[in-house]
Coordinates of C-alpha atoms in Angstrom, one line a residue:
M231 CA -18.2 -19.2 -31.8
P232 CA -18.3 -15.7 -33.2
A233 CA -17.6 -12.9 -30.9
P234 CA -18.5 -9.2 -31.3
T235 CA -15.8 -6.5 -31.3
P236 CA -15.0 -4.9 -28.0
A237 CA -17.0 -1.8 -29.0
A238 CA -20.2 -3.8 -29.7
T239 CA -23.1 -3.1 -27.3
H240 CA -26.7 -4.2 -27.2
V241 CA -29.5 -1.8 -26.3
N242 CA -33.3 -2.1 -26.0
T243 CA -35.8 -0.1 -28.0
G244 CA -38.8 1.3 -26.2
P245 CA -42.2 2.4 -27.6
A246 CA -42.0 4.0 -31.0
G247 CA -38.4 2.9 -31.4
M248 CA -37.2 5.1 -28.6
L249 CA -33.9 3.9 -27.1
A250 CA -34.0 2.5 -23.6
L251 CA -31.0 2.3 -21.3
P252 CA -29.5 -1.2 -21.0
S253 CA -30.4 -3.1 -17.8
R254 CA -27.7 -4.0 -15.2
R255 CA -27.8 -7.5 -16.5
E256 CA -27.3 -6.4 -20.1
D257 CA -24.4 -4.2 -19.0
A258 CA -22.7 -7.2 -17.4
A259 CA -23.3 -9.2 -20.6
N260 CA -21.8 -6.5 -22.7
R261 CA -18.8 -6.4 -20.5
Q262 CA -18.4 -10.1 -20.9
R263 CA -18.7 -9.9 -24.6
A264 CA -16.0 -7.3 -24.7
K265 CA -13.7 -9.5 -22.6
N266 CA -14.4 -12.5 -24.8
A267 CA -13.7 -10.5 -27.9
A268 CA -10.3 -9.3 -26.4
A269 CA -9.5 -12.9 -25.6
A270 CA -10.6 -14.3 -28.9
P271 CA -10.4 -17.0 -30.2
I272 CA -11.4 -18.8 -27.0
V273 CA -12.0 -21.9 -29.1
P274 CA -9.5 -22.1 -32.0
T275 CA -10.8 -21.9 -35.5
K276 CA -8.6 -25.0 -36.4
V277 CA -6.9 -27.7 -34.4
P278 CA -3.5 -26.6 -33.2
W279 CA -1.9 -29.9 -34.1
L280 CA 1.6 -28.9 -33.0
A281 CA 0.4 -27.9 -29.6
V282 CA -1.8 -31.0 -29.3
G283 CA 1.3 -33.2 -30.1
V284 CA 3.4 -31.4 -27.5
F285 CA 0.6 -31.7 -24.9
V286 CA 0.1 -35.4 -25.5
A287 CA 3.8 -36.2 -25.6
I288 CA 4.5 -34.4 -22.2
A289 CA 1.4 -36.0 -20.6
F290 CA 2.2 -39.5 -21.7
V291 CA 5.9 -39.4 -21.2
G292 CA 5.4 -37.8 -17.8
A293 CA 2.9 -40.5 -16.8
W294 CA 5.4 -43.3 -17.7
L295 CA 8.3 -41.5 -15.9
V296 CA 6.2 -41.1 -12.7
A297 CA 5.1 -44.8 -12.9
M298 CA 8.5 -46.1 -13.8
P299 CA 9.5 -47.1 -10.2
L300 CA 6.5 -49.5 -10.1
W301 CA 7.8 -51.2 -13.3
I302 CA 11.5 -51.2 -12.4
S303 CA 11.0 -52.6 -8.9
G304 CA 8.9 -55.5 -10.2
E305 CA 6.4 -54.8 -7.3
G306 CA 3.9 -53.1 -9.5
L307 CA 0.8 -51.9 -7.7
A308 CA 2.2 -53.4 -4.4
H309 CA 5.0 -50.9 -4.5
P310 CA 5.1 -49.0 -1.1
L311 CA 5.1 -45.6 -3.0
F312 CA 2.1 -46.4 -5.2
G313 CA -0.2 -44.3 -3.0
L314 CA 2.0 -41.3 -3.8
L315 CA 3.0 -42.0 -7.4
A316 CA -0.6 -42.5 -8.6
P317 CA -1.8 -39.0 -7.5
A318 CA 1.5 -37.5 -8.8
M319 CA 0.8 -39.0 -12.2
M320 CA -2.5 -37.2 -12.3
F321 CA -0.7 -33.9 -12.5
T322 CA 1.2 -34.7 -15.7
P323 CA -1.6 -33.3 -17.9
A324 CA -1.5 -30.1 -15.8
L325 CA 2.3 -29.9 -16.5
A326 CA 1.6 -30.4 -20.2
T327 CA -1.0 -27.7 -20.2
L328 CA 1.3 -25.3 -18.5
V329 CA 4.0 -25.9 -21.1
V330 CA 1.6 -25.5 -24.0
V331 CA -0.1 -22.3 -22.9
L332 CA 3.1 -20.6 -21.9
W333 CA 5.5 -21.6 -24.6
V334 CA 3.8 -23.3 -27.5
R335 CA 0.4 -21.6 -28.1
R336 CA -0.2 -18.8 -25.6
P337 CA -3.8 -17.6 -25.6
A338 CA -4.8 -14.0 -24.9
S339 CA -6.4 -15.1 -21.6
I340 CA -5.2 -18.3 -20.1
P341 CA -7.9 -18.6 -17.4
R342 CA -10.7 -17.9 -19.9
S343 CA -9.3 -20.4 -22.5
L344 CA -9.0 -23.1 -19.9
G345 CA -12.4 -22.6 -18.4
L346 CA -11.1 -21.4 -15.1
S347 CA -13.0 -18.1 -15.4
P348 CA -15.4 -16.4 -15.5
I349 CA -17.8 -17.9 -12.9
R350 CA -20.6 -15.8 -14.4
P351 CA -23.4 -16.8 -14.7
A352 CA -22.8 -18.1 -11.2
G353 CA -26.1 -19.9 -11.1
R354 CA -25.2 -22.0 -14.2
T355 CA -21.7 -22.8 -12.9
W356 CA -22.9 -24.0 -9.5
L357 CA -25.8 -25.9 -11.1
F358 CA -23.5 -27.9 -13.2
I359 CA -21.1 -28.4 -10.3
A360 CA -24.0 -29.8 -8.2
L361 CA -25.2 -31.9 -11.2
A362 CA -21.7 -33.3 -11.6
F363 CA -21.5 -34.3 -7.9
V364 CA -24.9 -35.8 -7.7
F365 CA -24.8 -37.7 -11.0
F366 CA -21.3 -39.1 -10.7
T367 CA -21.9 -40.0 -7.0
A368 CA -25.1 -41.9 -7.7
L369 CA -23.9 -43.5 -10.9
P370 CA -21.5 -46.1 -9.3
F371 CA -24.3 -47.2 -7.0
L372 CA -26.8 -47.4 -9.8
A373 CA -24.3 -49.4 -11.9
M374 CA -23.9 -51.9 -9.1
L375 CA -27.6 -52.4 -8.9
L376 CA -27.8 -52.9 -12.6
G377 CA -24.8 -55.3 -12.4
H378 CA -26.7 -57.2 -9.7
A379 CA -29.8 -57.4 -11.9
L380 CA -27.6 -58.7 -14.8
G381 CA -26.0 -61.3 -12.6
L382 CA -22.5 -59.8 -12.9
I383 CA -22.1 -58.9 -9.3
R384 CA -24.0 -59.5 -6.0
V385 CA -25.1 -56.6 -3.9
D386 CA -25.8 -57.2 -0.3
L387 CA -27.8 -54.4 1.3
V388 CA -29.3 -56.6 4.0
D389 CA -26.5 -58.4 5.8
L390 CA -23.8 -55.9 4.4
S391 CA -21.3 -58.7 4.1
G392 CA -19.0 -56.5 2.0
V393 CA -18.9 -53.9 4.7
Q394 CA -18.3 -56.6 7.4
A395 CA -15.4 -57.9 5.3
V396 CA -13.8 -54.4 5.3
I397 CA -14.2 -54.2 9.1
D398 CA -12.7 -57.6 9.5
A399 CA -9.7 -56.7 7.3
L400 CA -9.1 -53.5 9.3
N401 CA -9.2 -55.4 12.6
E402 CA -6.8 -58.0 11.2
T403 CA -4.4 -55.3 10.0
A404 CA -4.5 -53.6 13.4
G405 CA -3.3 -56.9 14.9
G406 CA -5.0 -56.2 18.2
E407 CA -8.4 -57.0 19.7
A408 CA -11.3 -56.6 17.3
V409 CA -13.0 -53.2 17.6
P410 CA -16.8 -53.6 17.7
I411 CA -18.0 -51.5 14.8
D412 CA -21.5 -52.0 13.5
A413 CA -21.7 -52.4 9.7
S414 CA -24.6 -50.0 9.5
V415 CA -22.5 -47.3 11.2
V416 CA -19.8 -47.7 8.5
V417 CA -22.5 -47.3 5.8
V418 CA -23.7 -44.0 7.4
M419 CA -20.2 -42.8 7.8
T420 CA -19.4 -43.6 4.2
L421 CA -22.4 -41.7 2.9
I422 CA -21.7 -38.7 5.1
S423 CA -18.0 -38.6 4.0
L424 CA -18.7 -38.6 0.3
P425 CA -18.9 -34.8 -0.2
F426 CA -15.7 -34.3 1.8
L427 CA -13.8 -37.1 0.0
T428 CA -15.0 -35.8 -3.3
A429 CA -13.6 -32.3 -2.5
L430 CA -10.3 -33.9 -1.5
N431 CA -10.1 -36.1 -4.6
S432 CA -11.0 -33.1 -6.7
V433 CA -7.6 -31.6 -5.9
A434 CA -5.9 -34.4 -7.7
A435 CA -8.6 -34.5 -10.3
F436 CA -7.9 -30.9 -11.2
G437 CA -4.4 -32.0 -12.3
E438 CA -6.0 -34.1 -15.0
E439 CA -9.1 -32.0 -15.9
I440 CA -7.2 -28.8 -16.5
G441 CA -5.5 -30.8 -19.3
W442 CA -8.2 -33.1 -20.7
R443 CA -11.3 -30.9 -20.5
G444 CA -9.6 -27.5 -19.7
W445 CA -7.2 -27.4 -22.7
L446 CA -7.4 -30.5 -24.9
L447 CA -11.2 -30.7 -25.5
P448 CA -11.5 -27.0 -26.7
A449 CA -8.3 -27.5 -28.8
L450 CA -9.9 -30.4 -30.6
R451 CA -13.3 -28.7 -30.8
P452 CA -12.8 -27.6 -34.5
L453 CA -13.1 -31.4 -35.4
G454 CA -16.8 -31.1 -34.3
T455 CA -18.3 -31.6 -30.9
V456 CA -18.7 -35.4 -31.2
W457 CA -15.3 -36.1 -32.6
A458 CA -13.6 -33.7 -30.1
L459 CA -15.4 -35.5 -27.2
V460 CA -14.5 -39.0 -28.5
A461 CA -10.9 -38.1 -29.3
S462 CA -10.2 -36.4 -26.0
G463 CA -11.7 -39.3 -24.1
A464 CA -9.7 -41.9 -26.1
I465 CA -6.5 -40.0 -25.3
W466 CA -7.5 -39.8 -21.7
G467 CA -8.0 -43.6 -21.6
L468 CA -4.7 -44.4 -23.3
W469 CA -2.8 -42.1 -20.8
H470 CA -3.8 -44.6 -18.0
A471 CA -1.6 -47.3 -19.7
P472 CA 1.2 -47.3 -17.1
L473 CA -1.2 -48.3 -14.4
I474 CA -3.7 -50.3 -16.3
L475 CA -1.0 -52.6 -17.8
L476 CA 0.0 -53.4 -14.2
G477 CA -3.5 -54.6 -13.4
Y478 CA -5.0 -51.4 -12.1
N479 CA -8.9 -51.2 -12.3
Y480 CA -9.5 -54.2 -14.4
Q481 CA -7.0 -56.7 -12.9
R482 CA -5.6 -57.4 -16.3
T483 CA -2.1 -56.7 -17.7
D484 CA -3.0 -57.1 -21.3
L485 CA -4.5 -55.1 -24.2
L486 CA -8.0 -56.0 -23.2
G487 CA -7.6 -54.2 -19.9
L488 CA -6.3 -51.1 -21.6
L489 CA -9.1 -51.2 -24.3
A490 CA -11.7 -51.5 -21.5
M491 CA -10.2 -48.4 -19.9
V492 CA -10.3 -46.5 -23.2
A493 CA -14.0 -47.5 -23.6
F494 CA -14.8 -46.3 -20.1
C495 CA -13.0 -43.1 -20.6
V496 CA -14.6 -42.3 -23.9
L497 CA -18.1 -42.8 -22.5
T498 CA -17.3 -40.9 -19.3
G499 CA -15.4 -38.3 -21.2
V500 CA -18.4 -37.5 -23.4
V501 CA -20.5 -36.8 -20.4
I502 CA -17.9 -34.8 -18.5
G503 CA -16.9 -33.0 -21.7
W504 CA -20.5 -32.0 -22.3
M505 CA -20.6 -30.5 -18.8
R506 CA -17.4 -28.6 -19.6
L507 CA -18.8 -27.2 -22.9
R508 CA -22.3 -26.7 -21.7
S509 CA -21.2 -24.7 -18.7
A510 CA -18.2 -23.0 -20.4
S511 CA -16.3 -23.9 -17.2
V512 CA -13.8 -26.6 -16.2
W513 CA -15.0 -26.7 -12.6
P514 CA -17.9 -29.1 -13.1
A515 CA -15.5 -31.5 -14.9
V516 CA -13.2 -31.3 -11.9
I517 CA -15.9 -32.2 -9.4
A518 CA -17.3 -34.9 -11.7
H519 CA -13.8 -36.5 -11.9
G520 CA -13.4 -36.2 -8.1
A521 CA -16.8 -37.8 -7.5
I522 CA -16.0 -40.7 -9.8
N523 CA -12.8 -41.4 -8.0
T524 CA -14.5 -41.3 -4.7
A525 CA -17.9 -43.1 -5.2
T526 CA -16.6 -45.9 -7.5
T527 CA -14.4 -47.2 -4.7
Q528 CA -16.6 -46.2 -1.7
F529 CA -19.7 -48.0 -3.0
L530 CA -17.8 -51.3 -3.5
I531 CA -18.5 -52.0 0.2
F532 CA -22.1 -52.6 -0.7
A533 CA -21.1 -55.6 -2.8
D534 CA -21.3 -59.1 -1.4
A535 CA -18.1 -60.2 0.2
D536 CA -17.6 -62.9 -2.3
S537 CA -18.0 -60.5 -5.2
L538 CA -15.3 -58.3 -3.8
A539 CA -12.9 -61.4 -3.7
D540 CA -13.8 -62.2 -7.3
D541 CA -11.7 -60.3 -9.9
Q542 CA -14.5 -60.6 -12.4
G543 CA -16.8 -58.6 -10.1
I544 CA -15.3 -55.4 -11.5
W545 CA -17.2 -56.1 -14.7
G546 CA -20.5 -55.7 -12.8
S547 CA -19.5 -52.2 -11.5
L548 CA -19.3 -48.7 -13.0
L549 CA -16.0 -49.7 -14.8
G550 CA -17.7 -52.6 -16.5
W551 CA -20.9 -53.3 -18.5
P552 CA -23.4 -51.7 -16.2
G553 CA -21.4 -48.4 -16.1
W554 CA -21.0 -48.5 -19.9
I555 CA -24.7 -49.1 -20.4
L556 CA -25.8 -46.2 -18.1
L557 CA -23.2 -43.8 -19.6
A558 CA -24.3 -44.7 -23.1
A559 CA -28.0 -44.1 -22.1
T560 CA -27.0 -40.7 -20.6
I561 CA -25.3 -39.8 -23.9
L562 CA -28.3 -40.9 -25.9
V563 CA -30.5 -38.6 -23.8
L564 CA -28.1 -35.7 -24.5
V565 CA -28.3 -36.5 -28.2
I566 CA -32.1 -36.8 -28.4
T567 CA -32.6 -33.6 -26.4
R568 CA -29.8 -31.9 -28.5
Q569 CA -28.2 -30.8 -25.3
L570 CA -24.9 -32.2 -26.5
W571 CA -24.5 -29.2 -29.0
K572 CA -25.6 -26.4 -26.7
Q573 CA -22.4 -24.5 -25.9
P574 CA -22.5 -20.9 -24.6
E575 CA -19.7 -18.4 -24.7
P576 CA -17.7 -18.0 -21.4
G577 CA -19.6 -15.7 -19.0
L578 CA -22.8 -15.6 -21.1
T579 CA -26.0 -17.5 -20.9
L580 CA -27.2 -19.4 -24.0
A581 CA -29.6 -16.6 -24.8
E582 CA -26.9 -13.9 -24.4
S583 CA -24.6 -16.0 -26.6
R584 CA -27.1 -15.9 -29.4
V585 CA -27.5 -12.1 -29.5

């Protein structure tokens, strides 16, 4: 996206061509244009393939090294340190980003190139953060309802047998007397906790998003918006291989499980990537990723208890056909409305970016 020189300013003309002083908003926009010009190019004019190669190598090798204890022990996902290793693996893209921006291809402004700043226009940034939270919190539940309609999973919103199964499992783990907990109370607590759990999960999600949507997506942007979104999503999906091939998410340890994860990440990555490009900020992508990691697992309690015990039930959730259908429909809406290609400069509104 072309940027004016730091000295460029925009003024209004009054009646009879008389010059009018710029408004406070125009002054702020001019200052942002000057900062963008000083940090140019924020989006590279051509793909920095060397940097992309280094980034991918560090992220992938780092992921395998972190997950290696799961493979060497033979315990896989049952390894006692899985709960620590999986979140640690999420920070390997952040490590790759750090290496690339400091030693391989250092931008004039690291925060601006990664979408960490500026927050201006604050209204747009917060709007997309809210949109990311609401959309990706509701999407897993909508996917389950669609999966129920398609006969792929059974949702029990009346007897809440899935919730009761979770309660019974917790009581059995405790080994003592059963604690009387009403299933409806668990549902209310789950819904109330979603924003807080999303905020917590967004900390780990930041480790991924600063890499995938913060650095990689803009680096691939010269390929064109669509190709950049698809390529970054595919790389994101393949990066999950150390866990997916152990049966994570899809309960499969073969190529089909990995391909399913790639398909999910491409579709999800297009929507999250659009939020990143449309807002010129990485923060909506961080919240979106955190919301996915939270709601996808939390809403499983609304499934029928037998569906939870059935490994095939995952194909009726967000990770399977219903999720793919809803994500594809969302992308279709973005394409039809041409929202997919609206990308402002950092710190500027769409209108200000066109001046």
